Coordinates of C-alpha atoms in Angstrom, one line a residue:
M1 CA 72.1 35.2 190.0
S2 CA 73.9 37.2 187.2
L3 CA 74.3 40.9 187.1
P4 CA 73.3 43.0 184.0
T5 CA 76.2 44.0 181.5
P6 CA 76.6 47.8 181.2
C7 CA 75.9 49.2 177.6
A8 CA 78.9 50.2 175.5
A9 CA 79.1 54.0 174.5
A10 CA 77.2 54.9 171.3
R11 CA 79.4 55.6 168.3
G12 CA 78.9 57.0 164.6
T13 CA 77.4 60.0 162.8
S14 CA 74.0 61.4 163.4
L15 CA 71.7 62.0 160.4
V16 CA 71.8 65.8 161.1
E17 CA 75.6 65.9 160.8
A18 CA 75.5 64.0 157.5
V19 CA 72.9 66.3 156.1
V20 CA 75.0 69.4 157.1
A21 CA 78.1 68.0 155.5
L22 CA 76.4 67.2 152.3
A23 CA 75.0 70.8 152.2
V24 CA 78.4 72.3 152.7
L25 CA 79.8 70.1 149.9
A26 CA 76.9 71.0 147.6
F27 CA 77.5 74.7 148.2
G28 CA 81.1 74.4 147.4
M29 CA 80.4 72.5 144.1
L30 CA 78.0 75.2 143.1
A31 CA 80.7 77.8 143.7
V32 CA 83.2 75.9 141.5
V33 CA 80.5 75.6 138.8
A34 CA 79.7 79.3 138.9
V35 CA 83.5 80.2 138.7
Q36 CA 84.0 77.9 135.7
S37 CA 81.0 79.4 134.0
T38 CA 82.3 83.0 134.6
L39 CA 85.8 82.1 133.4
R40 CA 84.3 80.5 130.2
L41 CA 82.2 83.6 129.6
N42 CA 85.1 86.0 130.2
A43 CA 87.4 84.0 127.9
D44 CA 84.7 84.0 125.2
I45 CA 84.2 87.7 125.5
A46 CA 88.1 88.3 125.3
K47 CA 88.3 86.2 122.1
Q48 CA 85.3 88.0 120.6
R49 CA 86.8 91.4 121.6
S50 CA 90.1 90.6 119.9
E51 CA 88.2 89.5 116.7
A52 CA 86.4 92.8 116.8
V53 CA 89.5 94.9 117.1
R54 CA 91.0 93.0 114.1
I55 CA 87.9 93.7 112.1
A56 CA 88.1 97.4 113.0
Q57 CA 91.8 97.6 112.1
E58 CA 91.2 96.0 108.7
A59 CA 88.3 98.4 108.0
I60 CA 90.6 101.4 108.8
E61 CA 93.6 100.0 106.8
A62 CA 91.1 99.4 103.8
A63 CA 90.2 103.1 104.1
R64 CA 93.9 104.1 104.0
A65 CA 94.6 101.9 100.9
F66 CA 93.2 104.4 98.3
S67 CA 95.1 104.7 94.9
A68 CA 93.9 108.1 93.9
V69 CA 92.6 111.1 95.6
E70 CA 90.0 111.5 92.8
S71 CA 89.1 109.9 89.4
P72 CA 90.6 106.5 90.2
G73 CA 91.3 104.1 87.4
A74 CA 89.7 100.7 86.9
G75 CA 90.0 98.6 90.0
Q76 CA 91.4 101.4 92.1
A77 CA 90.0 102.8 95.3
S78 CA 89.5 106.6 95.7
Y79 CA 90.0 108.8 98.7
D80 CA 86.7 110.4 97.9
A81 CA 85.0 107.0 98.4
V82 CA 86.0 107.1 102.1
T83 CA 82.7 108.0 103.5
S84 CA 80.4 107.2 106.4
A85 CA 78.7 103.8 106.2
A86 CA 75.6 102.4 108.0
A87 CA 75.8 99.3 110.1
Q88 CA 76.5 96.1 108.1
T89 CA 77.1 92.5 108.9
V90 CA 80.7 91.3 108.8
V91 CA 81.0 88.1 106.8
G92 CA 83.9 85.7 106.3
Y93 CA 84.6 85.0 110.1
T94 CA 84.1 81.6 111.7
T95 CA 82.8 82.5 115.1
N96 CA 80.0 81.9 117.7
T97 CA 78.5 85.4 117.3
T98 CA 77.6 88.0 114.6
Y99 CA 79.5 91.2 114.2
T100 CA 78.2 94.4 112.7
L101 CA 80.5 97.3 111.6
T102 CA 79.6 101.0 111.4
R103 CA 81.9 103.6 110.0
S104 CA 81.6 107.3 110.5
V105 CA 83.7 109.9 108.7
V106 CA 84.3 113.6 109.3
T107 CA 86.2 115.4 106.5
T108 CA 88.6 118.3 107.2
D109 CA 89.9 120.8 104.7
N110 CA 93.0 122.3 106.3
P111 CA 94.9 120.0 106.4
P112 CA 93.0 117.8 104.0
G113 CA 92.1 114.6 105.9
K114 CA 89.3 112.4 107.2
A115 CA 88.7 111.5 110.8
I116 CA 87.4 107.9 110.9
R117 CA 85.6 106.1 113.8
V118 CA 84.9 102.4 113.3
A119 CA 82.6 100.7 115.6
V120 CA 82.1 97.0 115.8
A121 CA 79.2 95.6 117.8
W122 CA 78.1 91.9 118.8
T123 CA 76.1 89.9 121.3
D124 CA 77.9 87.6 123.8
R125 CA 76.5 84.2 124.8
N126 CA 74.5 85.7 127.6
G127 CA 72.7 87.9 125.2
E128 CA 74.3 91.1 126.4
A129 CA 75.5 93.7 123.9
Q130 CA 79.2 94.1 123.5
G131 CA 81.2 96.7 121.3
I132 CA 84.6 98.4 120.6
E133 CA 85.5 101.6 118.7
L134 CA 88.7 102.6 117.0
D135 CA 89.6 106.1 115.8
S136 CA 92.2 107.2 113.2
V137 CA 92.9 109.9 110.5
V138 CA 93.4 109.4 106.9
A139 CA 95.5 112.2 105.1
G140 CA 94.1 113.4 101.8
I141 CA 97.5 113.3 100.1
D142 CA 98.0 111.6 96.7
P143 CA 99.9 108.3 97.4
R144 CA 102.3 109.1 94.4
V145 CA 103.7 111.8 96.5
S146 CA 105.5 109.0 98.6
L147 CA 107.7 108.5 95.5
L148 CA 109.5 111.7 96.2
L149 CA 110.9 110.1 99.4
G150 CA 113.1 108.0 97.2
A151 CA 114.1 110.8 94.8
R152 CA 117.0 113.1 95.2
P153 CA 117.2 116.8 94.1
N154 CA 118.5 117.4 90.6
G155 CA 122.3 117.7 90.7
I156 CA 122.8 116.8 94.3
P157 CA 124.1 113.3 95.0
P158 CA 122.7 111.1 97.7
R159 CA 124.5 111.3 101.0
L160 CA 125.9 108.6 103.3
P161 CA 125.6 108.4 107.0
F162 CA 129.1 109.9 107.1
G163 CA 127.5 113.2 106.1
R164 CA 129.2 113.4 102.8
S165 CA 128.9 112.4 99.2
P166 CA 129.2 108.7 98.4
R167 CA 131.7 109.7 95.7
V168 CA 134.2 110.3 98.7
P169 CA 135.9 107.0 99.4
Q170 CA 134.8 105.4 102.6
E171 CA 138.4 105.1 103.8
A172 CA 138.8 108.8 103.5
V173 CA 139.2 110.6 107.0
D174 CA 137.0 113.6 107.7
I175 CA 139.4 116.4 108.7
G176 CA 136.7 119.1 109.3
G177 CA 135.9 122.2 107.2
G178 CA 133.8 120.2 104.8
R179 CA 136.9 118.2 103.6
S180 CA 138.1 114.5 103.7
A181 CA 141.7 113.3 103.3
Y182 CA 142.3 110.1 101.3
Q183 CA 145.6 108.2 100.9
P184 CA 145.2 106.2 97.6
S185 CA 148.4 104.2 98.3
P186 CA 149.3 104.2 102.0
S187 CA 152.6 102.4 101.3
A188 CA 153.9 105.1 98.8
A189 CA 156.6 107.4 99.8
P190 CA 156.3 110.2 100.2
T191 CA 152.8 110.1 101.4
V192 CA 150.4 111.3 98.8
V193 CA 147.1 112.7 100.0
W194 CA 144.0 113.7 98.0
L195 CA 141.7 116.2 99.7
F196 CA 138.0 115.9 98.9
D197 CA 135.1 118.2 99.0
N198 CA 132.5 116.3 101.2
L199 CA 129.5 117.9 99.4
S200 CA 130.5 117.3 95.7
G201 CA 132.9 114.4 96.1
A202 CA 135.4 116.0 93.9
I203 CA 139.1 116.3 94.6
T204 CA 140.1 119.9 95.5
S205 CA 143.8 119.5 96.4
V206 CA 146.9 117.2 96.2
C207 CA 149.3 117.1 99.2
S208 CA 152.6 115.4 99.6
F209 CA 154.3 114.8 103.0
A210 CA 157.3 112.9 104.2
G211 CA 155.5 111.6 107.3
T212 CA 152.6 109.2 107.7
D213 CA 150.4 111.1 110.2
V214 CA 148.0 112.6 107.6
V215 CA 145.4 114.0 109.8
T216 CA 147.9 115.9 112.0
Q217 CA 149.7 117.4 109.0
L218 CA 146.5 118.4 107.2
V219 CA 145.1 120.4 110.0
P220 CA 145.8 123.0 108.9
A221 CA 146.7 121.8 105.3
T222 CA 150.0 123.0 104.2
D223 CA 152.2 121.9 101.2
C224 CA 149.0 121.3 99.2
L225 CA 148.4 122.4 95.7
D226 CA 144.9 123.3 94.4
E227 CA 144.2 120.8 91.6
P228 CA 140.5 120.4 90.9
S229 CA 140.1 116.7 89.8
Y230 CA 137.9 113.7 89.7
L231 CA 138.5 110.2 91.1
V232 CA 138.1 107.1 89.0
S233 CA 138.4 104.0 91.2
G234 CA 137.7 100.3 91.2
H235 CA 139.2 97.0 91.4
V236 CA 141.0 94.7 89.0
R237 CA 140.1 90.9 89.3
Y238 CA 141.6 87.9 87.5
A239 CA 139.9 84.9 85.8
F240 CA 142.1 82.6 83.9
G241 CA 141.2 79.5 81.9
V242 CA 139.0 78.8 78.9
S243 CA 135.8 79.6 80.7
P244 CA 136.3 82.9 82.9
D245 CA 133.6 83.8 85.3
A246 CA 133.2 87.4 86.3
A247 CA 131.0 86.7 89.4
N248 CA 133.6 84.0 90.7
P249 CA 137.0 84.9 89.0
G250 CA 139.0 82.6 91.1
G251 CA 142.4 84.0 90.0
T252 CA 144.8 85.8 92.2
E253 CA 146.5 89.2 91.6
T254 CA 149.5 89.7 89.5
P255 CA 151.6 93.0 89.2
I256 CA 149.9 95.5 87.0
G257 CA 150.1 99.2 86.2
M258 CA 147.3 101.7 85.4
V259 CA 147.2 104.8 83.3
A260 CA 144.6 107.4 82.7
V261 CA 145.1 108.6 79.1
A262 CA 143.6 111.9 77.8
T263 CA 142.1 111.6 74.3
D264 CA 141.4 115.3 73.4
A265 CA 143.3 118.5 73.5
G266 CA 141.4 120.0 76.4
S267 CA 142.4 117.2 78.9
V268 CA 145.7 116.0 80.4
N269 CA 146.8 112.6 81.4
G270 CA 145.8 111.5 84.9
E271 CA 147.7 110.0 87.9
C272 CA 147.0 106.3 88.8
L273 CA 148.1 104.6 91.9
V274 CA 147.8 100.8 92.3
A275 CA 147.8 98.9 95.6
P276 CA 150.8 96.7 95.8
V277 CA 150.6 92.8 95.5
Q278 CA 149.9 91.3 98.9
S279 CA 151.6 88.2 100.4
P280 CA 149.9 85.8 99.9
P281 CA 148.4 87.4 96.6
A282 CA 144.7 88.5 97.0
T283 CA 142.0 87.9 94.4
S284 CA 141.8 91.6 93.5
T285 CA 143.8 94.8 93.2
A286 CA 142.4 98.2 94.1
Y287 CA 143.3 101.1 92.0
S288 CA 142.7 104.9 92.1
C289 CA 143.1 107.4 89.3
R290 CA 143.0 111.2 89.6
V291 CA 142.1 113.0 86.5
R292 CA 142.4 116.8 86.2
R293 CA 139.1 118.8 85.6
G294 CA 139.3 120.8 82.3
T295 CA 136.9 123.4 81.0
S296 CA 134.6 120.7 79.9
G297 CA 135.5 118.0 82.4
W298 CA 137.9 115.2 81.4
T299 CA 137.9 113.0 78.3
G300 CA 140.0 110.0 78.2
T301 CA 140.3 106.3 79.0
V302 CA 141.8 104.3 81.9
E303 CA 143.8 101.2 81.0
L304 CA 146.0 98.5 82.4
T305 CA 149.7 98.6 81.5
S306 CA 153.1 97.0 82.4
P307 CA 154.1 95.1 84.4
L308 CA 151.0 93.3 83.1
P309 CA 152.1 91.4 79.9
L310 CA 149.4 92.5 77.6
D311 CA 150.8 90.1 75.0
Q312 CA 149.5 87.3 77.3
F313 CA 146.3 88.7 78.7
D314 CA 143.3 90.6 77.6
V315 CA 141.2 93.1 79.7
C316 CA 137.4 93.2 80.1
R317 CA 135.5 96.0 82.0
Y318 CA 132.4 95.9 84.0
V319 CA 130.3 97.6 86.7
N320 CA 128.6 95.7 89.4
D321 CA 124.8 95.3 89.0
A322 CA 124.7 97.4 85.9
P323 CA 123.5 95.5 82.8
G324 CA 125.4 96.6 79.7
N325 CA 128.0 98.5 81.8
A326 CA 126.6 101.9 80.8
G327 CA 128.4 103.3 83.8
H328 CA 131.8 102.1 82.7
P329 CA 132.3 103.3 79.1
P330 CA 135.5 102.5 77.0
V331 CA 136.1 106.2 76.9
Y332 CA 134.9 108.9 79.3
V333 CA 133.6 111.9 77.5
N334 CA 133.5 115.3 79.4
L335 CA 133.6 113.5 82.8
D336 CA 132.2 115.9 85.3
R337 CA 132.0 113.8 88.6
S338 CA 134.0 111.1 90.5
L339 CA 133.2 107.5 89.6
S340 CA 133.6 104.3 91.6
D341 CA 133.0 100.7 90.7
Q342 CA 134.9 101.1 87.5
N343 CA 136.1 97.4 87.5
F344 CA 138.3 95.3 85.1
L345 CA 138.7 91.7 84.7
V346 CA 142.0 90.1 83.5
V347 CA 141.5 87.1 81.2
D348 CA 143.9 84.9 79.2
Q349 CA 144.6 86.2 75.6
D350 CA 142.0 85.4 72.9
V351 CA 139.5 84.2 75.5
P352 CA 136.2 86.0 75.1
C353 CA 135.0 88.3 77.8
P354 CA 132.4 86.5 80.1
S355 CA 128.8 87.5 80.3
G356 CA 128.3 90.7 82.1
T357 CA 131.5 92.3 80.9
Q358 CA 132.6 94.1 77.8
P359 CA 136.1 93.9 75.9
H360 CA 138.4 96.7 76.9
Q361 CA 142.0 95.7 75.9
P362 CA 142.6 95.3 73.1
A363 CA 139.9 97.7 71.9
P364 CA 137.2 95.8 70.1

């Protein structure tokens, strides 16, 4: 007689457990879908809001871009035309909604201006109304007044960040009291120093010292003579060959001399100092001429002289970025201010002066 075999323990998942697991998973998937939908909606609204801000900014800039306060010319916008405007649909944008723009303007008389409020409205993908507002002020000032920012008062030269006239050489040392000290030739002995008035850029005094510590000796200034003068300065460059080029001379310096020759009875000859030839030779030579101020300024000419052999070379004159060289005449007549950028170009004899320069020596 055989005995019955005991039943094995039951294994597996009941139907209830499976249903609960599926329900939990379903709720989780629904939450993920809701989050994704919210993220897409927020991203869409953010994009629409940035577009709306750009539309409003363009509307404000368009209001500022008037050409006349009143009575504009053909094709010009008028300040008087900046007024309130009813809601209008904005066109020209590829987007998934429609924007409407409204502009309200409040005019003020003192100071003259207009307070502008631009409102942009739209409907998002859920059908809810959205909107932004930007405020600004437009001054009732003729745009031509802005040209005065680039103009200088009559008779007053523009001033550099150094706080002095641009006619004062940049190498000059400010010694206080509205003056600057300039050594036209640092290697000269004794040391020659010209004192400049920082406001006018004119030379007021000429000093001579045995030492080289200019600033220490000039505060206070001693051994200086009052000689109201003007500075004429520039560079001499060299272009040799049959086709000289003023923009790219290519030549190196040679020993030269400079003279400032008065041409009328009311002026006297000036004093010129030339930088020595460097080793190796440079491509240009700096010069500075001091001409005494007469009752009517100074009348004369500045010329190159020996040791430059003028029987082998000719001299042309030019001013950088000045067509026709009106700023560098062959003869200065009643000169009443300091001048820089009075440049010369040395070329081979009988070779025509290149484009952008004028013959100077021999006189045409």
